[in-house]
C-alpha cells in the first residue's frame, strides 16, 4: 500500500516505477490499470491503455499460438467496431510491429523469453493504445532478449507512445526512461531520470551502493 | 462372440442410455479441457464426491424419523438430485474461498472437502439399505441402469451447461489463462469464474447421478489429455479430446455388450488405451494427423448412431432403466434382440459364468426384464456371492419404482413359495414400503420360512429399525412371538 500518491504522466513520457520488493509497485500499476481501486482519490486516464504482464504469469499448459494470444487483446472490441477481417489484419499488424509475425502460428509456450515478451507487447498494442503499461518486461531475459524487447519499447516510445514500466533493472531504465518514480516505505518520490538515478538516492532506496552500469550492488573494494 | 451388427442392435436397445452417455461424453469432456488447463483435476474429484454426499444427505433426510412426511417424501423422490446439485454448487463456490498460501495451499482445502464429503456420504446412508445401494452404484457407476428420470434431467442439465459455454467460452478461457489481463479489458473475472464453476458443478452433479464417479472423472481428465497430446492448438485439442470421448463411449459400449462387461469401466479403459497409444504417435507428425482424423471420425460415428437411433427413440421408445422398458414398442427385430439379450442374461445367471458375468446378467435383467425375469432377480437375492446379492438388491430396488413394478413384487411376496415371498418382501422393505415390513414380519412368523432366510430378515430388520427385541431364528416360540409383536408396534409407531 502507498500513501498520498499524486503524479501526472505526461503524454510521450517513458515513466518508470522502481522500488524494492513489496514496496507497492504492482499495486500502483494495478490501480493505474483500473484493476484495483484506490481507497481515496482517483486515477484519471486519458486515452486507451495497453497492458503487457510478466510472461511468467501465463501458464504454459495452454496451447495457444502467438496469433491467438495477440487476438485476446481484441476480446472486448465489438463486431460493429471491427470486422472479422479487420481483427485478423489488426492482429497481424501488431505482430509485425513487434517483429514476431513470423512466429504467429508457433505455440506461445515454445517461444524464447524475449519472443514471448514481444508477443505480449503485441497483444497490448493490438487495440492501438496511447499508453503502454509494462510489468517487468526484461526480467530473466538473456542479453539478446533484453536488447530486442527494449529496442521495441524504445521504438514505440520514439513513435509517440507513452510508456509506463515497472522494473528492477536499473541499467535498463538508465538507458531508456525519461522519468522515474521511487517507491519505498509507503511513500513515493519522482522526477526526471538524471536527478533520480544518483548513487545517493539509489543507496537510500536499496540500502546498498548500486552500480548503474549493471544495475547490481557495487562489488566490495578488494 | 457376438457379431458387431448384433452388438449395434443391442446398443439400440439401450438407446436413451446411449444418447445420455454421448451427451455426457461431449459436455463433460469439453469441461475436462478446462479442468486440466486450470489444473483443477482434484477439484473435479472433490466435487464429484460432494455430489455423492448430497445423495447421501437426501437419503438421510428421507429416512429420518423426525422429518415431516412431506419433506421426507420430497427427499425420497427429488432429494438426491436437488441435494447433490446444491451441495456441489456450494462446494464449487467454497473452493474459491481459500486461505492465504502461507497458511495452507488451495489443494489442501480441496483435499479437506474431499475427505469431508467422502466420509459424510457413507455415514449419512449407513443405516439405509436403499441409500447404501444407491451410493455404491454412484461410486461404481453403471450408466445402463440409470433411470429415465436421471437421464432426462442429465440431458436438460447438460444442454443448459453447453448453452452457457457456447455463449461464454471466450470469457471462460481468457479468465482461466490470464485473469489480470482479462480484468484490464473490463471482464468481471470473479463473476465469470463463479459462472464457470456453477456450470462445472452442475455437469458433475447430474452426470454423477447417471454415470457414476468413475465415468465422470474419466471424462473430466482423459479426453483432455488425449486432446493436448495430439492437438497443435487449443481449438484442435478440444475437438480431438471431445471426439476421443465420443468415440471411446461408442467402443466402450460395444465392448461392454459383446463381452458382457460393465459400461463405465469399459469406456474408461478404452480412453486410457487411446491416451497410451497417443504417446508414441506424438513422435511422428504424419501419424499424429492420422490419429486426429481417426478420433474425429470415431466421434462422428458415435454421433451418427445417435441420429440413427433417434427416430425410434422419438416414436415412443423409452428410457432404459426403470419405468418404461417393459412397455417397449420397438420393431419386432429389436424385440427379438432384446429377448435374446434377456435369454443370454438368464443363461449366465443360472449357469456357471464368472461372478462378473452373473453381476452383469443381473443388471441386464434389472434394466430390461419384465415379470418373467422378476423371479430370477428374486432368486439372485439368495446367491452365495455377495456381489450378485448386492446387484440383485439394487436391480429390485429400481424395479420396485417402476409403474406396476411394486404390484408385481407384492404379488410374489404374497405367493405360496416361502423363499420367493420372503425375498420379494425384502425387496419391498428395501424401498421403505410399509407392506414389505409387514410381510417380513409374516415371514418371520411362518414355520415354513427357512431358518437361513429368517436370519437374513432379522439382520435386515435390525439394520433398518435399529431394534431386534430379542427375536432369534432358533429362539423360543413364545419369546419370538412377543418380540415380533414389539417389533410390529415399533414399526407402527415409527412408520411414516
XYZ file of C-alpha atoms in Angstrom:
718
model
C 0.000 0.000 0.000
C 1.210 3.516 -0.759
C 0.005 6.766 0.833
C -0.750 10.074 -0.819
C 0.309 9.197 -4.313
C -0.141 12.084 -6.673
C 1.606 12.408 -10.000
C 0.927 13.002 -13.663
C 2.437 11.053 -16.518
C 2.536 13.383 -19.475
C 1.908 12.185 -22.996
C 5.127 10.933 -24.607
C 6.991 10.207 -21.366
C 8.787 6.949 -20.609
C 7.805 6.667 -16.973
C 9.487 4.025 -14.832
C 8.402 2.809 -11.396
C 11.229 1.494 -9.225
C 11.314 0.124 -5.702
C 12.328 -2.811 -3.519
C 10.218 -5.973 -3.409
C 6.925 -5.442 -1.593
C 7.093 -1.673 -1.871
C 3.791 -1.429 -3.748
C 4.906 -1.148 -7.387
C 2.452 -3.750 -8.623
C -0.375 -2.259 -6.538
C 0.312 1.105 -8.136
C 0.314 -0.490 -11.586
C -2.967 -2.332 -10.889
C -4.522 0.925 -9.718
C -3.439 2.693 -12.898
C -4.932 -0.170 -14.940
C -8.219 0.080 -13.041
C -7.899 -3.472 -11.711
C -7.542 -2.267 -8.104
C -9.425 0.685 -6.692
C -7.721 3.366 -4.552
C -9.191 3.768 -1.059
C -9.247 7.508 -1.578
C -8.865 9.712 -4.612
C -8.982 8.640 -8.243
C -6.929 7.694 -11.243
C -7.642 9.650 -14.381
C -6.573 8.050 -17.644
C -6.755 9.826 -20.974
C -6.881 7.531 -23.976
C -6.511 3.760 -24.134
C -4.083 1.707 -22.056
C -2.374 -1.412 -23.355
C -1.028 -3.811 -20.731
C 1.733 -6.393 -21.041
C 2.046 -8.523 -17.885
C 5.019 -10.567 -16.765
C 5.204 -13.515 -19.143
C 5.756 -15.906 -16.241
C 2.191 -15.305 -15.083
C 0.916 -17.227 -18.128
C 0.532 -20.971 -17.716
C 2.428 -22.859 -20.471
C -0.120 -25.705 -20.373
C -2.449 -23.652 -22.627
C -1.604 -24.499 -26.262
C -2.323 -21.026 -27.647
C -0.460 -19.850 -30.720
C 1.128 -16.394 -30.702
C -1.624 -15.211 -33.041
C -4.291 -16.393 -30.598
C -2.546 -14.714 -27.674
C -2.417 -11.407 -29.532
C -6.054 -11.691 -30.641
C -7.046 -11.881 -26.942
C -6.317 -8.173 -26.857
C -9.312 -7.568 -29.140
C -11.570 -9.585 -26.892
C -13.791 -6.716 -25.879
C -13.790 -4.998 -29.255
C -17.320 -5.285 -30.581
C -18.139 -6.679 -34.018
C -19.558 -3.343 -35.198
C -16.277 -1.616 -34.261
C -14.046 -4.085 -36.078
C -14.975 -6.734 -38.660
C -13.624 -10.294 -38.573
C -11.233 -9.399 -41.391
C -10.270 -6.240 -39.527
C -9.416 -8.290 -36.451
C -7.130 -10.564 -38.441
C -5.430 -7.582 -40.020
C -5.084 -5.748 -36.705
C -3.553 -8.860 -35.096
C -1.047 -9.264 -37.920
C -0.168 -5.566 -37.791
C 0.545 -5.818 -34.072
C 2.651 -8.959 -34.555
C 4.564 -7.284 -37.360
C 5.169 -4.088 -35.422
C 6.807 -6.183 -32.701
C 8.846 -8.223 -35.199
C 7.121 -11.519 -34.397
C 4.806 -12.036 -37.379
C 6.967 -14.982 -38.432
C 6.134 -16.635 -35.096
C 2.374 -16.114 -35.439
C 1.476 -19.786 -35.737
C 4.070 -21.115 -33.326
C 2.828 -22.221 -29.898
C 3.373 -19.344 -27.477
C 4.828 -21.677 -24.874
C 7.598 -22.790 -27.251
C 8.973 -19.254 -27.762
C 12.052 -17.842 -26.045
C 11.562 -15.389 -23.164
C 12.292 -12.361 -25.358
C 9.951 -13.576 -28.110
C 7.177 -14.186 -25.583
C 7.563 -10.702 -24.186
C 7.358 -9.195 -27.654
C 4.189 -11.187 -28.368
C 2.695 -9.853 -25.115
C 3.605 -6.328 -26.135
C 1.908 -7.022 -29.496
C -1.183 -8.082 -27.550
C -1.056 -4.823 -25.618
C -0.672 -2.865 -28.870
C -3.432 -4.587 -30.818
C -6.035 -2.066 -29.617
C -3.668 0.764 -30.644
C -3.376 2.294 -27.194
C -1.901 5.702 -26.449
C -0.155 4.356 -23.351
C 1.709 1.081 -22.944
C 1.915 -0.363 -19.407
C 4.671 -2.948 -18.883
C 5.269 -5.078 -15.806
C 8.920 -6.114 -15.511
C 9.289 -6.925 -19.221
C 13.013 -7.725 -19.141
C 13.178 -9.876 -16.025
C 15.148 -13.088 -16.529
C 15.878 -12.341 -20.184
C 19.267 -13.003 -21.697
C 21.241 -10.121 -23.211
C 19.754 -10.617 -26.687
C 16.208 -10.904 -25.373
C 16.586 -7.803 -23.241
C 18.037 -5.892 -26.180
C 15.225 -6.939 -28.538
C 12.458 -6.091 -26.076
C 13.884 -2.731 -25.079
C 14.642 -1.805 -28.690
C 10.987 -2.484 -29.445
C 9.746 -0.484 -26.435
C 12.124 2.335 -27.233
C 10.906 2.403 -30.830
C 7.306 2.619 -29.663
C 8.229 5.420 -27.280
C 10.053 7.282 -30.044
C 6.983 6.993 -32.267
C 4.856 8.747 -29.631
C 3.530 6.006 -27.353
C 3.598 6.859 -23.658
C 5.289 4.080 -21.680
C 4.761 3.217 -18.017
C 7.060 0.440 -16.908
C 7.763 -1.299 -13.618
C 11.250 -2.734 -13.436
C 14.025 -3.753 -11.103
C 16.606 -3.393 -13.796
C 18.165 -0.018 -13.188
C 20.668 -0.322 -16.043
C 17.738 -0.708 -18.450
C 15.899 2.284 -17.033
C 19.079 4.343 -17.040
C 19.196 3.976 -20.817
C 15.526 4.353 -21.708
C 13.339 6.035 -19.066
C 12.703 9.769 -19.130
C 11.035 9.965 -15.708
C 11.312 7.707 -12.691
C 9.255 7.212 -9.532
C 10.874 5.585 -6.494
C 8.510 3.821 -4.141
C 9.641 2.944 -0.645
C 8.119 2.759 2.818
C 4.619 3.677 1.530
C 5.962 6.885 0.034
C 6.972 7.909 -3.423
C 9.474 10.268 -4.932
C 9.569 11.163 -8.576
C 11.477 13.264 -11.040
C 13.444 13.174 -14.241
C 15.775 10.236 -14.782
C 19.070 12.022 -14.217
C 18.011 13.635 -10.981
C 16.595 10.322 -9.682
C 19.304 7.830 -10.670
C 22.039 9.234 -8.469
C 24.255 6.984 -6.328
C 22.957 8.665 -3.163
C 19.285 8.173 -3.968
C 19.786 4.579 -5.044
C 21.723 3.798 -1.883
C 18.954 5.369 0.156
C 16.378 3.290 -1.747
C 18.069 -0.115 -1.581
C 20.376 0.310 1.402
C 23.442 -0.649 -0.664
C 25.567 1.083 -3.246
C 24.332 0.297 -6.734
C 26.357 0.055 -9.932
C 24.192 1.771 -12.540
C 26.077 0.081 -15.377
C 24.902 -3.365 -14.300
C 22.025 -2.499 -12.013
C 23.634 -4.764 -9.366
C 25.176 -3.887 -5.960
C 28.668 -2.443 -6.129
C 31.389 -5.025 -5.616
C 33.067 -4.537 -2.231
C 36.517 -2.949 -2.510
C 39.249 -5.519 -2.928
C -18.508 -63.703 -29.636
C -21.441 -61.521 -30.554
C -21.229 -60.036 -34.030
C -20.900 -56.280 -34.461
C -24.349 -55.970 -36.050
C -25.911 -57.808 -33.115
C -23.986 -55.585 -30.724
C -25.262 -52.481 -32.514
C -28.828 -53.777 -32.339
C -28.382 -54.382 -28.641
C -26.937 -50.915 -28.274
C -30.078 -49.576 -29.903
C -31.985 -51.344 -27.128
C -30.149 -49.134 -24.644
C -30.981 -46.136 -26.857
C -31.663 -43.382 -24.341
C -28.894 -44.536 -22.084
C -26.533 -44.338 -25.073
C -27.781 -40.885 -26.056
C -27.302 -39.625 -22.493
C -23.811 -41.134 -22.361
C -22.839 -39.454 -25.621
C -24.165 -36.113 -24.375
C -22.311 -36.611 -21.117
C -19.135 -37.566 -23.010
C -19.366 -34.415 -25.114
C -20.126 -31.891 -22.393
C -18.076 -33.342 -19.531
C -15.007 -33.962 -21.702
C -15.295 -30.394 -23.013
C -15.357 -29.159 -19.404
C -12.487 -31.547 -18.764
C -10.294 -29.430 -21.031
C -10.826 -26.525 -18.631
C -10.270 -28.846 -15.672
C -6.888 -29.932 -16.962
C -5.834 -26.499 -18.234
C -6.823 -24.797 -14.994
C -5.118 -27.588 -13.047
C -8.243 -28.294 -11.018
C -8.472 -32.033 -11.629
C -8.515 -32.731 -7.908
C -11.285 -30.139 -7.524
C -13.304 -32.154 -10.046
C -12.880 -35.329 -7.996
C -13.772 -33.499 -4.790
C -16.910 -32.012 -6.365
C -17.980 -35.426 -7.606
C -17.563 -36.744 -4.069
C -19.586 -33.808 -2.733
C -22.352 -34.743 -5.168
C -22.290 -38.259 -3.719
C -22.583 -36.740 -0.236
C -25.597 -34.783 -1.488
C -27.252 -38.057 -2.454
C -26.428 -39.411 0.991
C -27.941 -36.333 2.640
C -31.160 -36.871 0.676
C -31.472 -40.466 1.893
C -30.689 -39.375 5.443
C -33.491 -36.817 5.353
C -35.895 -39.225 3.630
C -35.321 -41.927 6.256
C -35.055 -39.745 9.359
C -37.944 -40.388 11.775
C -38.236 -36.747 12.898
C -38.557 -35.280 9.438
C -42.049 -34.227 8.373
C -43.754 -36.648 5.967
C -43.932 -34.022 3.210
C -40.209 -33.259 3.405
C -39.379 -36.956 3.628
C -41.460 -37.621 0.519
C -39.720 -34.800 -1.328
C -36.306 -36.036 -0.194
C -37.128 -39.575 -1.327
C -38.274 -38.509 -4.779
C -36.188 -35.475 -5.724
C -33.787 -35.112 -2.804
C -30.878 -36.975 -4.348
C -30.848 -34.715 -7.406
C -31.529 -31.478 -5.528
C -29.149 -32.398 -2.684
C -26.237 -33.326 -4.904
C -26.748 -30.269 -7.109
C -26.965 -27.758 -4.252
C -24.097 -29.225 -2.255
C -21.863 -29.384 -5.330
C -22.688 -25.796 -6.187
C -21.898 -24.731 -2.633
C -18.617 -26.637 -2.671
C -17.675 -25.158 -6.068
C -18.060 -21.684 -4.621
C -16.305 -22.824 -1.442
C -13.146 -23.849 -3.275
C -12.758 -20.243 -4.446
C -12.502 -19.070 -0.853
C -9.041 -20.095 0.079
C -6.788 -19.207 2.963
C -3.558 -17.411 2.213
C -0.780 -19.504 0.709
C 1.224 -19.053 3.888
C -1.368 -20.913 5.930
C -2.437 -23.643 3.509
C -2.419 -24.241 -0.214
C -5.660 -24.298 -2.178
C -5.247 -28.008 -2.848
C -5.271 -28.665 0.894
C -8.734 -27.096 1.139
C -9.906 -29.190 -1.805
C -8.495 -32.235 -0.018
C -10.396 -31.274 3.119
C -13.635 -31.002 1.121
C -12.933 -34.392 -0.476
C -12.333 -36.184 2.818
C -15.301 -34.495 4.484
C -17.723 -35.389 1.696
C -16.383 -38.922 1.181
C -16.855 -39.682 4.876
C -20.215 -37.900 5.097
C -21.577 -39.705 2.035
C -21.107 -43.097 3.692
C -22.095 -42.077 7.224
C -25.314 -40.405 6.073
C -26.580 -43.557 4.380
C -25.070 -46.056 6.792
C -28.426 -47.033 8.274
C -30.263 -47.002 4.963
C -30.135 -50.184 2.876
C -31.512 -48.235 -0.048
C -29.047 -45.403 0.414
C -26.034 -47.709 0.658
C -27.039 -49.483 -2.537
C -27.512 -46.131 -4.300
C -24.185 -44.810 -3.040
C -22.387 -47.966 -4.100
C -23.964 -47.592 -7.518
C -22.762 -43.991 -7.748
C -19.233 -44.859 -6.736
C -19.023 -47.831 -9.098
C -21.266 -46.313 -11.768
C -23.430 -48.087 -14.297
C -24.994 -45.832 -16.840
C -27.058 -48.695 -18.279
C -29.052 -48.794 -15.066
C -29.617 -45.044 -14.810
C -33.301 -44.320 -14.501
C -35.341 -42.499 -17.106
C -35.733 -39.530 -14.801
C -31.992 -39.335 -14.222
C -31.278 -39.483 -17.948
C -33.887 -36.818 -18.737
C -32.521 -34.500 -16.047
C -28.986 -35.179 -17.216
C -29.871 -34.225 -20.786
C -31.584 -30.990 -19.702
C -28.778 -30.012 -17.310
C -26.029 -30.732 -19.821
C -27.804 -28.821 -22.579
C -28.068 -25.804 -20.252
C -24.351 -26.094 -19.433
C -23.487 -26.444 -23.126
C -25.537 -23.335 -23.971
C -23.826 -21.249 -21.285
C -20.426 -22.343 -22.586
C -21.381 -21.639 -26.181
C -22.044 -18.024 -25.194
C -19.205 -17.547 -22.682
C -16.419 -19.826 -23.950
C -14.001 -16.999 -24.739
C -14.628 -15.312 -21.396
C -14.013 -18.570 -19.524
C -10.817 -19.206 -21.471
C -9.332 -15.752 -21.037
C -10.139 -15.652 -17.321
C -8.511 -19.071 -16.902
C -5.450 -18.098 -18.949
C -4.743 -14.551 -17.815
C -7.194 -13.209 -15.270
C -5.244 -9.991 -14.687
C -5.283 -9.128 -18.381
C -8.991 -10.047 -18.518
C -9.594 -7.532 -15.701
C -7.850 -4.802 -17.654
C -10.294 -5.500 -20.518
C -13.181 -4.922 -18.146
C -14.245 -8.577 -17.846
C -15.831 -9.280 -14.435
C -13.375 -12.021 -13.516
C -14.993 -13.038 -10.215
C -18.482 -13.376 -11.682
C -17.180 -15.165 -14.780
C -15.291 -17.628 -12.627
C -18.366 -18.260 -10.475
C -20.456 -18.902 -13.580
C -17.852 -21.348 -14.841
C -17.769 -23.162 -11.504
C -21.572 -23.264 -11.431
C -21.650 -24.959 -14.851
C -18.883 -27.288 -13.751
C -20.736 -28.208 -10.560
C -23.999 -28.709 -12.462
C -22.428 -31.036 -15.007
C -20.602 -33.043 -12.344
C -23.648 -33.364 -10.060
C -26.050 -34.536 -12.761
C -23.565 -36.684 -14.649
C -22.560 -38.380 -11.423
C -26.142 -39.450 -10.705
C -26.416 -41.086 -14.118
C -22.912 -42.244 -14.918
C -21.140 -42.740 -11.610
C -17.945 -41.333 -10.177
C -15.565 -43.311 -12.362
C -17.126 -42.359 -15.687
C -17.462 -38.671 -14.774
C -13.881 -38.476 -13.597
C -12.666 -40.371 -16.652
C -14.460 -37.917 -18.960
C -13.064 -34.978 -16.981
C -9.439 -35.973 -17.319
C -8.536 -38.440 -20.067
C -10.048 -36.838 -23.218
C -8.337 -33.541 -22.378
C -5.017 -35.370 -22.022
C -5.587 -37.073 -25.384
C -6.509 -33.743 -26.992
C -3.486 -31.953 -25.553
C -1.257 -34.831 -26.700
C -2.448 -34.800 -30.301
C -3.771 -31.267 -30.903
C -1.494 -28.469 -32.062
C -3.767 -25.639 -30.964
C -6.333 -25.292 -28.229
C -9.287 -25.499 -30.616
C -7.866 -28.597 -32.254
C -7.020 -30.168 -28.887
C -10.583 -29.563 -27.713
C -12.127 -31.105 -30.833
C -9.807 -34.132 -30.691
C -10.399 -34.556 -26.938
C -14.178 -34.408 -27.213
C -14.110 -36.686 -30.289
C -11.993 -39.211 -28.395
C -14.551 -39.218 -25.549
C -17.398 -39.766 -28.016
C -15.559 -42.494 -29.917
C -14.407 -44.214 -26.722
C -18.003 -44.171 -25.457
C -19.202 -45.986 -28.567
C -16.395 -48.543 -28.471
C -16.708 -48.915 -24.710
C -20.423 -49.624 -25.064
C -19.838 -52.196 -27.791
C -17.074 -53.836 -25.778
C -19.339 -53.983 -22.738
C -22.173 -55.530 -24.734
C -20.057 -58.028 -26.631
C -18.051 -59.138 -23.601
C -20.831 -58.596 -21.050
C -18.751 -56.093 -19.054
C -19.784 -53.021 -17.073
C -20.087 -49.993 -19.370
C -18.394 -47.249 -17.313
C -15.236 -49.247 -16.714
C -15.116 -50.318 -20.377
C -15.379 -46.725 -21.621
C -12.758 -45.549 -19.124
C -10.293 -48.225 -20.186
C -10.844 -47.530 -23.905
C -9.992 -43.875 -23.214
C -6.870 -44.855 -21.265
C -5.834 -47.120 -24.157
C -6.259 -44.245 -26.644
C -4.141 -41.997 -24.419
C -1.372 -44.597 -24.144
C -1.388 -45.219 -27.898
C -1.249 -41.444 -28.495
C 2.070 -41.107 -26.646
C 4.402 -42.806 -29.169
C 2.276 -41.372 -32.007
C 3.266 -37.864 -30.850
C 6.762 -38.531 -32.143
C 5.558 -38.523 -35.758
C 3.659 -35.599 -37.265
C 2.045 -37.670 -40.079
C 0.882 -40.274 -37.524
C -0.450 -37.502 -35.296
C -2.520 -36.188 -38.206
C -3.865 -39.698 -38.919
C -4.698 -40.179 -35.237
C -6.522 -36.837 -35.099
C -8.638 -37.692 -38.112
C -9.250 -41.202 -36.805
C -10.528 -39.886 -33.493
C -12.693 -37.263 -35.153
C -14.152 -39.998 -37.396
C -14.881 -42.217 -34.379
C -16.565 -39.282 -32.639
C -18.620 -38.604 -35.755
C -19.616 -42.283 -35.898
C -20.868 -42.180 -32.304
C -22.925 -39.075 -33.110
C -24.228 -40.671 -36.303
C -25.520 -43.585 -34.236
C -27.450 -41.134 -32.067
C -29.102 -39.797 -35.207
C -29.710 -43.340 -36.414
C -31.422 -44.284 -33.150
C -33.295 -41.001 -32.889
C -36.389 -41.848 -34.982
C -37.043 -44.997 -32.938
C -36.458 -43.177 -29.665
C -38.702 -40.272 -30.577
C -41.511 -42.572 -31.771
C -42.214 -43.886 -28.340
C -39.223 -45.933 -27.460
C -38.465 -45.251 -23.902
C -35.769 -44.616 -21.407
C -33.684 -47.596 -20.491
C -33.787 -48.318 -16.808
C -36.788 -48.066 -14.572
C -40.130 -47.269 -15.757
C -40.582 -47.964 -19.376
C -38.514 -50.838 -20.568
C -41.330 -53.316 -20.270
C -43.645 -51.056 -22.247
C -41.394 -51.123 -25.264
C -42.980 -50.588 -28.656
C -39.943 -51.218 -30.746
C -39.830 -53.053 -34.018
C -40.049 -56.837 -33.989
C -36.425 -57.120 -34.924
C -35.363 -55.210 -31.888
C -37.738 -57.139 -29.666
C -36.024 -60.255 -30.897
C -32.662 -58.792 -29.954
C -33.823 -57.646 -26.528
C -35.331 -61.089 -25.933
C -32.035 -62.642 -26.959
C -30.209 -60.412 -24.549
C -32.528 -61.344 -21.700
C -32.268 -65.040 -22.548
C -28.493 -64.745 -22.571
C -28.528 -62.929 -19.232
C -30.797 -65.575 -17.701
C -28.471 -68.247 -19.047
C -25.477 -66.527 -17.433
C -27.262 -66.121 -14.126
C -28.455 -69.699 -13.949
C -25.304 -71.168 -15.439
C -21.783 -71.269 -14.097
C -20.475 -67.999 -15.545
C -17.966 -65.819 -13.720
C -19.175 -63.575 -10.917
C -18.675 -60.595 -13.195
C -20.789 -62.152 -15.942
C -23.520 -63.005 -13.469
C -23.484 -59.490 -11.963
C -23.785 -58.058 -15.464
C -26.609 -60.526 -16.128
C -28.483 -59.302 -13.026
C -28.051 -55.720 -14.198
C -29.355 -56.568 -17.658
C -32.365 -58.380 -16.202
C -32.996 -55.425 -13.921
C -32.790 -52.923 -16.768
C -34.659 -54.796 -19.486
C -36.540 -57.599 -17.753
C -40.255 -57.861 -17.044
C -42.356 -60.018 -14.727
C -40.823 -63.213 -16.046
C -37.335 -62.076 -15.097
C -38.509 -60.902 -11.668
C -38.329 -64.478 -10.387
C -34.700 -64.686 -11.496
C -33.892 -61.411 -9.758
C -35.570 -62.573 -6.541
C -33.721 -65.858 -6.788
C -30.429 -63.947 -7.106
C -31.105 -62.489 -3.638
C -30.215 -65.912 -2.227
C -26.980 -66.273 -4.184
C -23.803 -67.247 -2.360
C -21.889 -64.372 -3.978
C -22.131 -61.088 -2.120
C -21.727 -59.037 -5.319
C -24.623 -60.818 -7.003
C -26.872 -60.326 -3.981
C -25.973 -56.619 -3.953
C -26.631 -56.269 -7.695
C -29.979 -58.055 -7.242
C -30.919 -55.773 -4.334
C -30.154 -52.747 -6.434
C -31.971 -54.043 -9.510
C -35.018 -54.918 -7.390
C -34.946 -51.564 -5.660
C -35.212 -49.911 -9.061
C -37.733 -52.456 -10.302
C -39.995 -51.587 -7.369
C -40.052 -47.974 -8.516
C -41.380 -48.825 -11.985
C -45.088 -48.419 -12.671
C -46.590 -51.844 -11.915
C -43.205 -52.913 -10.535
C -44.311 -52.706 -6.919
C -47.533 -54.595 -7.669
C -45.622 -57.399 -9.361
C -43.219 -57.737 -6.442
C -46.116 -57.614 -3.977
C -47.795 -60.465 -5.842
C -44.647 -62.557 -5.451
C -44.394 -61.542 -1.794
C -47.845 -62.956 -1.077
C -47.312 -66.082 -3.176
C -47.024 -69.678 -1.990
C -43.287 -70.118 -2.352
C -41.963 -69.048 1.090
C -38.456 -68.361 -0.150
C -39.533 -66.259 -3.124
C -42.137 -64.497 -0.980
C -39.520 -63.556 1.618
C -37.122 -62.173 -0.990
C -39.949 -60.169 -2.547
C -40.846 -58.777 0.892
C -37.180 -57.855 1.402
C -37.185 -56.036 -1.950
C -40.237 -54.007 -0.913
C -38.835 -53.260 2.550
C -35.575 -52.051 0.984
C -37.600 -49.360 -0.706
C -39.210 -48.368 2.579
C -42.530 -49.951 1.556
C -44.689 -50.493 4.715
C -46.205 -53.653 3.192
C -42.697 -55.008 2.842
C -42.101 -54.719 6.591
C -45.470 -56.338 7.359
C -44.685 -59.206 5.010
C -41.234 -59.636 6.524
C -42.887 -59.911 9.939
C -45.210 -62.537 8.478
C -42.216 -64.398 7.050
C -40.597 -64.458 10.494
C -43.812 -65.845 11.949
C -44.194 -68.586 9.314
C -42.949 -72.065 10.143
C -42.079 -72.887 6.543
C -39.646 -69.953 6.143
C -36.134 -71.444 6.027
C -34.022 -70.580 9.066
C -31.209 -69.025 6.999
C -33.766 -66.694 5.466
C -35.150 -65.781 8.887
C -31.604 -64.839 9.919
C -31.246 -62.587 6.879
C -34.598 -60.976 7.594
C -33.698 -60.382 11.260
C -30.390 -58.824 10.196
C -32.054 -56.516 7.686
C -34.857 -55.518 10.037
C -32.265 -54.776 12.700
C -30.346 -52.583 10.232
C -33.448 -50.663 9.220
C -35.095 -50.313 12.628
C -32.069 -50.437 14.899
C -34.071 -52.888 17.083
C -34.349 -56.671 17.417
C -36.396 -57.100 20.632
C -34.644 -60.434 21.219
C -36.064 -62.282 18.218
C -33.902 -65.266 17.313
C -34.148 -67.655 14.373
C -33.731 -70.622 16.745
C -35.456 -68.930 19.671
C -38.361 -69.969 21.825
C -41.710 -69.627 20.034
C -43.402 -67.617 22.804
C -40.430 -65.280 23.211
C -40.255 -64.793 19.452
C -43.986 -64.094 19.220
C -43.619 -61.432 21.926
C -40.575 -59.950 20.188
C -42.432 -59.928 16.891
C -45.310 -58.068 18.484
C -42.939 -55.459 19.913
C -41.329 -55.122 16.521
C -44.708 -54.586 14.846
C -45.627 -51.963 17.426
C -42.303 -50.186 16.956
C -42.746 -50.130 13.172
C -46.316 -48.924 13.554
C -45.191 -46.044 15.758
C -42.223 -45.065 13.590
C -43.828 -45.574 10.208
C -44.464 -42.564 8.029
